XYZ file of C-alpha atoms in Angstrom:
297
model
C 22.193 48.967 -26.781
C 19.689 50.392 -24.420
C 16.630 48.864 -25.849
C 19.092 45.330 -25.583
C 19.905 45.733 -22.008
C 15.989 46.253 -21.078
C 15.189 43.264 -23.433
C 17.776 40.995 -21.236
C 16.494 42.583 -17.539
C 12.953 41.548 -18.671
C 13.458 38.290 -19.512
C 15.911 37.775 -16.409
C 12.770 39.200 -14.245
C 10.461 36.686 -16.138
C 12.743 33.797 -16.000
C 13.567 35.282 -11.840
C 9.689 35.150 -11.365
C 9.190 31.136 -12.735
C 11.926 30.067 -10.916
C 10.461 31.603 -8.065
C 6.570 30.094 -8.530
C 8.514 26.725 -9.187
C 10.081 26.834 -6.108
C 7.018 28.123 -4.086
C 4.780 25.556 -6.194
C 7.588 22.603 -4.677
C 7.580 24.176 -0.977
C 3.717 24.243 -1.252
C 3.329 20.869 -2.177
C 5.695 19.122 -0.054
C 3.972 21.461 3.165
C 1.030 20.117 1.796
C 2.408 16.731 1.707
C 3.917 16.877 5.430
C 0.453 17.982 6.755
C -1.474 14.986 4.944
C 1.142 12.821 6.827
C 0.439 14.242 9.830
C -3.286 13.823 9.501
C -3.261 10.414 7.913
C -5.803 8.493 9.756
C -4.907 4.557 9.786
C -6.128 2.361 7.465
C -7.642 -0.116 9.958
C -5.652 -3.294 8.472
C -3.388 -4.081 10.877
C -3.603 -3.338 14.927
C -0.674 -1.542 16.329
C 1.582 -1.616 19.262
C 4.635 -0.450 20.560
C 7.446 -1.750 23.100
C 7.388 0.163 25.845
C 11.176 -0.589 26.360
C 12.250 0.852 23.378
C 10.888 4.482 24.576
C 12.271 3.656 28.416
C 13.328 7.983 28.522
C 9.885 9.192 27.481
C 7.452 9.171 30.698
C 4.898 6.455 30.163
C 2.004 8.596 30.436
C 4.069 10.641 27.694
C 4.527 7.385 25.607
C 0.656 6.913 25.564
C -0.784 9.781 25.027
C 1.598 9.971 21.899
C 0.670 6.433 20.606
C -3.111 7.705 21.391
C -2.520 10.826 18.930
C -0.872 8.429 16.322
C -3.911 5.673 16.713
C -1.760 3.061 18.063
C -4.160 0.797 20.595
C -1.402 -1.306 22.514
C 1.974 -0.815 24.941
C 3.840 -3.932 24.496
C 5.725 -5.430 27.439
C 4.179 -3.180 30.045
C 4.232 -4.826 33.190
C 0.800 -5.313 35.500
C 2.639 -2.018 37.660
C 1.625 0.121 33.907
C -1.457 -1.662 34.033
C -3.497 1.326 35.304
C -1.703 4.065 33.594
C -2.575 2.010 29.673
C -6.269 2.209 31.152
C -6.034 5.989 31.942
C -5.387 6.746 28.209
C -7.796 3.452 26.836
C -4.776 1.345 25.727
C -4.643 -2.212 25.876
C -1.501 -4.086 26.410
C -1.424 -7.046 23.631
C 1.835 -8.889 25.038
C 2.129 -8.889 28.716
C 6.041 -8.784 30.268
C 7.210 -11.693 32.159
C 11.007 -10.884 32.301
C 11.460 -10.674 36.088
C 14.658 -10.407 37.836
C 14.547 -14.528 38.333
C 13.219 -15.453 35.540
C 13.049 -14.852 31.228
C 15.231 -14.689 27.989
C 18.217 -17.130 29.577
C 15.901 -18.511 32.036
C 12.768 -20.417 30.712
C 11.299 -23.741 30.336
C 13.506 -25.830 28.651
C 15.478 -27.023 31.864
C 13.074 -29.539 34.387
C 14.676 -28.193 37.603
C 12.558 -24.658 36.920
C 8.994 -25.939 35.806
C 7.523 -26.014 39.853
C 8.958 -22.425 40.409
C 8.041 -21.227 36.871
C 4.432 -22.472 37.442
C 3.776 -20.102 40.494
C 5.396 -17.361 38.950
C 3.457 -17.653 36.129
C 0.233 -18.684 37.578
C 0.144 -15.333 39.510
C 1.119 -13.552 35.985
C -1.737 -15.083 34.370
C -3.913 -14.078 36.932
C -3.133 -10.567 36.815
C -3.163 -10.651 33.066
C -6.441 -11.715 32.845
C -7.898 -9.771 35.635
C -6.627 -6.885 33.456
C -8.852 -7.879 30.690
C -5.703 -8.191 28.538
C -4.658 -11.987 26.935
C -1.186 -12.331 25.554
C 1.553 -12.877 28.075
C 5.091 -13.536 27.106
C 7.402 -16.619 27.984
C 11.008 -17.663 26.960
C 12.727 -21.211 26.602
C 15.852 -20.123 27.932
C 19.465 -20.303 26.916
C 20.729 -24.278 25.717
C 24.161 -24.390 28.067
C 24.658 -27.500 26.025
C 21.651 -28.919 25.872
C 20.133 -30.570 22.395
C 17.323 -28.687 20.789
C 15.377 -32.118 20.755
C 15.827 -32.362 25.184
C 15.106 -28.379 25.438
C 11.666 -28.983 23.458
C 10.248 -32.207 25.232
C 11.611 -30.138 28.396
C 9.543 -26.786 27.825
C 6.689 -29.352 26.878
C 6.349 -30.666 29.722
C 6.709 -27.765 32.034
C 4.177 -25.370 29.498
C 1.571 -28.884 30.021
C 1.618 -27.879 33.617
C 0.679 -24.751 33.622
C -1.295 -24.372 30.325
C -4.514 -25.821 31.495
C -4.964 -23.075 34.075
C -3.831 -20.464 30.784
C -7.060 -21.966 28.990
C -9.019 -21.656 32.125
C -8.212 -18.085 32.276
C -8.388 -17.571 28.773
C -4.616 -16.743 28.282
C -2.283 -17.155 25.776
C 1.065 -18.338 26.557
C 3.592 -16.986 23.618
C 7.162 -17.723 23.694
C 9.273 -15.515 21.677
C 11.658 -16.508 18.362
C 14.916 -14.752 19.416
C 18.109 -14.485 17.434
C 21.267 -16.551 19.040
C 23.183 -14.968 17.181
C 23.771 -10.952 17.604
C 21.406 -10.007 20.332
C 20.914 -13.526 22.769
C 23.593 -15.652 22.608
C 22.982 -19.925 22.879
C 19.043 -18.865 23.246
C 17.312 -22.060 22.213
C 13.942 -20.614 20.924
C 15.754 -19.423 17.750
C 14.209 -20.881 14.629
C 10.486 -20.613 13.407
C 10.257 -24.823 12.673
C 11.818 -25.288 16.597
C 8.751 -23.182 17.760
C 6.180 -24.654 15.400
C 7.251 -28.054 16.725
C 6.781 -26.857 20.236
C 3.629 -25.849 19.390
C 2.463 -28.750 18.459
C 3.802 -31.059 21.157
C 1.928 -28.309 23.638
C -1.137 -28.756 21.511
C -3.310 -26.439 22.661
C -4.551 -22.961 21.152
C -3.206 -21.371 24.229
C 0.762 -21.572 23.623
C 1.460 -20.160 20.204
C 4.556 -17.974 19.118
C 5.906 -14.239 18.725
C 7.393 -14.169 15.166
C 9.675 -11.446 15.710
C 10.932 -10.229 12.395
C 13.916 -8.445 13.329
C 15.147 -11.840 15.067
C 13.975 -14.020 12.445
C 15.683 -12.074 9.602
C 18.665 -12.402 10.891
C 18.533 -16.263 12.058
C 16.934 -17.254 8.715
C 15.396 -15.062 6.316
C 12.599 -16.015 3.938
C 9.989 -13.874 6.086
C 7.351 -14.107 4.146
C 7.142 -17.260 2.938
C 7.678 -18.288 6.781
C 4.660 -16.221 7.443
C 2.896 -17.641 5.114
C 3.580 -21.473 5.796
C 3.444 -21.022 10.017
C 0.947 -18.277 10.568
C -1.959 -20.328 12.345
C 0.976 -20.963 15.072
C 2.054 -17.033 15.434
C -0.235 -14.991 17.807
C 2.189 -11.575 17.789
C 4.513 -9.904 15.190
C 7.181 -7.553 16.487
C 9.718 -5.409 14.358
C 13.099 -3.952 13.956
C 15.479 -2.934 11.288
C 18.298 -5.241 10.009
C 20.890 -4.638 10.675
C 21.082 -2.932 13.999
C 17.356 -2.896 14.989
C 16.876 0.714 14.498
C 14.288 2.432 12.043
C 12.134 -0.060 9.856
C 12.367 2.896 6.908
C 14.823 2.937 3.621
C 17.816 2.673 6.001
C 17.551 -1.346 6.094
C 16.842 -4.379 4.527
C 13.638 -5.246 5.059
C 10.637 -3.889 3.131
C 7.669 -3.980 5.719
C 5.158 -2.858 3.807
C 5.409 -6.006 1.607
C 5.514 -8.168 4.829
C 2.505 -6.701 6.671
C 1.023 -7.296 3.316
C 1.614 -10.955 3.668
C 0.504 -11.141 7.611
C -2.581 -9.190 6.864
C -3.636 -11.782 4.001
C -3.244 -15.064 6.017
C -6.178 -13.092 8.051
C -4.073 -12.278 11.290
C -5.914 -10.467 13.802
C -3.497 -10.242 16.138
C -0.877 -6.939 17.020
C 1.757 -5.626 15.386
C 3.996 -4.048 17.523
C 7.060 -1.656 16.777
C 9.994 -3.251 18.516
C 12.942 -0.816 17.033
C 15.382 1.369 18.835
C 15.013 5.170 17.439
C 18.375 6.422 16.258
C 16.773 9.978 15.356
C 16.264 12.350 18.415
C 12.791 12.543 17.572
C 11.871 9.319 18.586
C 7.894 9.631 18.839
C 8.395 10.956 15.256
C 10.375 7.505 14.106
C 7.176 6.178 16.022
C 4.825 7.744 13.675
C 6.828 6.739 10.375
C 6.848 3.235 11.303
C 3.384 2.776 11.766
C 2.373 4.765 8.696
C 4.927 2.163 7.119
C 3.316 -0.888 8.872
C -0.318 0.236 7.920
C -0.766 -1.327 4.570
């Protein structure tokens, strides 16, 4: 009985001691895992940004220096105030703000009685944009209040023709943004890709092209990639966002990004990609990280 009892112990203590190595051999490799994440250095495919909005309680200094670390090159929406600060940590800002307290998202081009205003205002923009060295600035068509989609487009036409010469003199891109009307900007007119590409064209110049922002466009009308694929020589900016609720771009949505940056990448964009979510998590430079290392096919 003796010799039976030491015969089970030693094979509990053997059994004890692989359990253990297999658990030490799983902890080892998923440290080991963690740290390669940490130290992944980007792939060089895609050029990425981030919304400076979306991180409004981090410092901006803070918000830099953490994109620096990651290998993010852009703040998105910084105004020509952050203009310095981007410089101080060798950022670039690849989509300039324009939503003042006058004028953006409900307030754009698409109504005739704004153009002469919206022409100074942006004039000076443009200026500062490219005295900055920096080339993308952002406009809106504004909300419809009833108007047709056919009258809002001939009406931001003819107010972008006004100003767009001096944008090509100053060698500025005008890029209105695709916003959904129908969670996050109500009766927004610029809400469909084919609305924009039409725009586009009746502009016709290289200088007014489009923000495809994916969040928005998923939920207006789906079929990303195949959108991307048919209008890309009219899109000069991505941004992103998880559906539904515009929060992490990772498992906890609908969208597979890696797949879609795929798809911009091979139509030969050369553009920014910018991360336009809201991080749930508390560590939000940490949701940062993940969503480039998502984006970076």
């Amino acid at each position: 009985m003796a010799e039976n009892h030491s015969r089970r112990d030693a094979i509990k203590k053997v059994a004890t001691m692989a359990l253990a190595g297999t658990a030490l051999s799983s902890l080892t490799n998923r440290v080991s895992a963690h740290e390669q994440a940490m130290d992944t250095k980007l792939k060089g495919k895609v050029n990425h940004s981030v919304c400076k909005w979306c991180y409004n309680g981090i410092p901006l200094d803070e918000l830099c220096k953490a994109s620096k670390e990651i290998g993010i090159a852009s703040i998105d929406l910084a105004s020509p105030e952050d203009f310095t600060t981007l410089k101080k940590y060798d950022l670039t800002c690849a989509m300039v703000a324009s939503n003042g307290k006058e004028w953006g998202i409900e307030k754009g081009w698409n109504r005739l009685e704004h153009h002469d205003p919206l022409v100074t205002y942006f004039e000076r923009l443009i200026d500062q944009t490219a005295e900055a060295g920096f080339t993308n600035l952002i406009c809106f068509s504004g909300n419809r209040k009833g108007m047709s989609d056919q009258q809002g487009l001939e009406n931001c036409a003819t107010g972008l023709k006004k100003i767009i010469g001096y944008a090509e003199k100053k060698k500025v891109t005008l890029v209105m943004e695709l916003l959904n009307s129908k969670v996050n900007h109500k009766d927004y007119q610029c809400d469909r890709t084919a609305w924009g590409v039409e725009l586009c064209k009746a502009v016709g110049s290289n200088n007014f092209k489009l923000l495809y922002d994916i969040y928005h466009m998923q939920i207006m009308e789906g079929d990303v990639i195949h959108t991307i694929r048919d209008f890309h020589p009219y899109i000069a900016h991505y941004h992103t966002g998880g559906v539904p609720g515009r929060n992490e771009i990772d498992e906890t949505q609908e969208l597979f990004y890696p797949a879609i940056m795929q798809a911009v990448i091979d139509t030969g964009f050369k553009g920014f990609v910018a991360q336009e979510f809201i991080p749930k998590r508390a560590d939000k430079l940490a949701s940062l990280k993940q969503g480039v290392l998502i984006c970076d096919v």
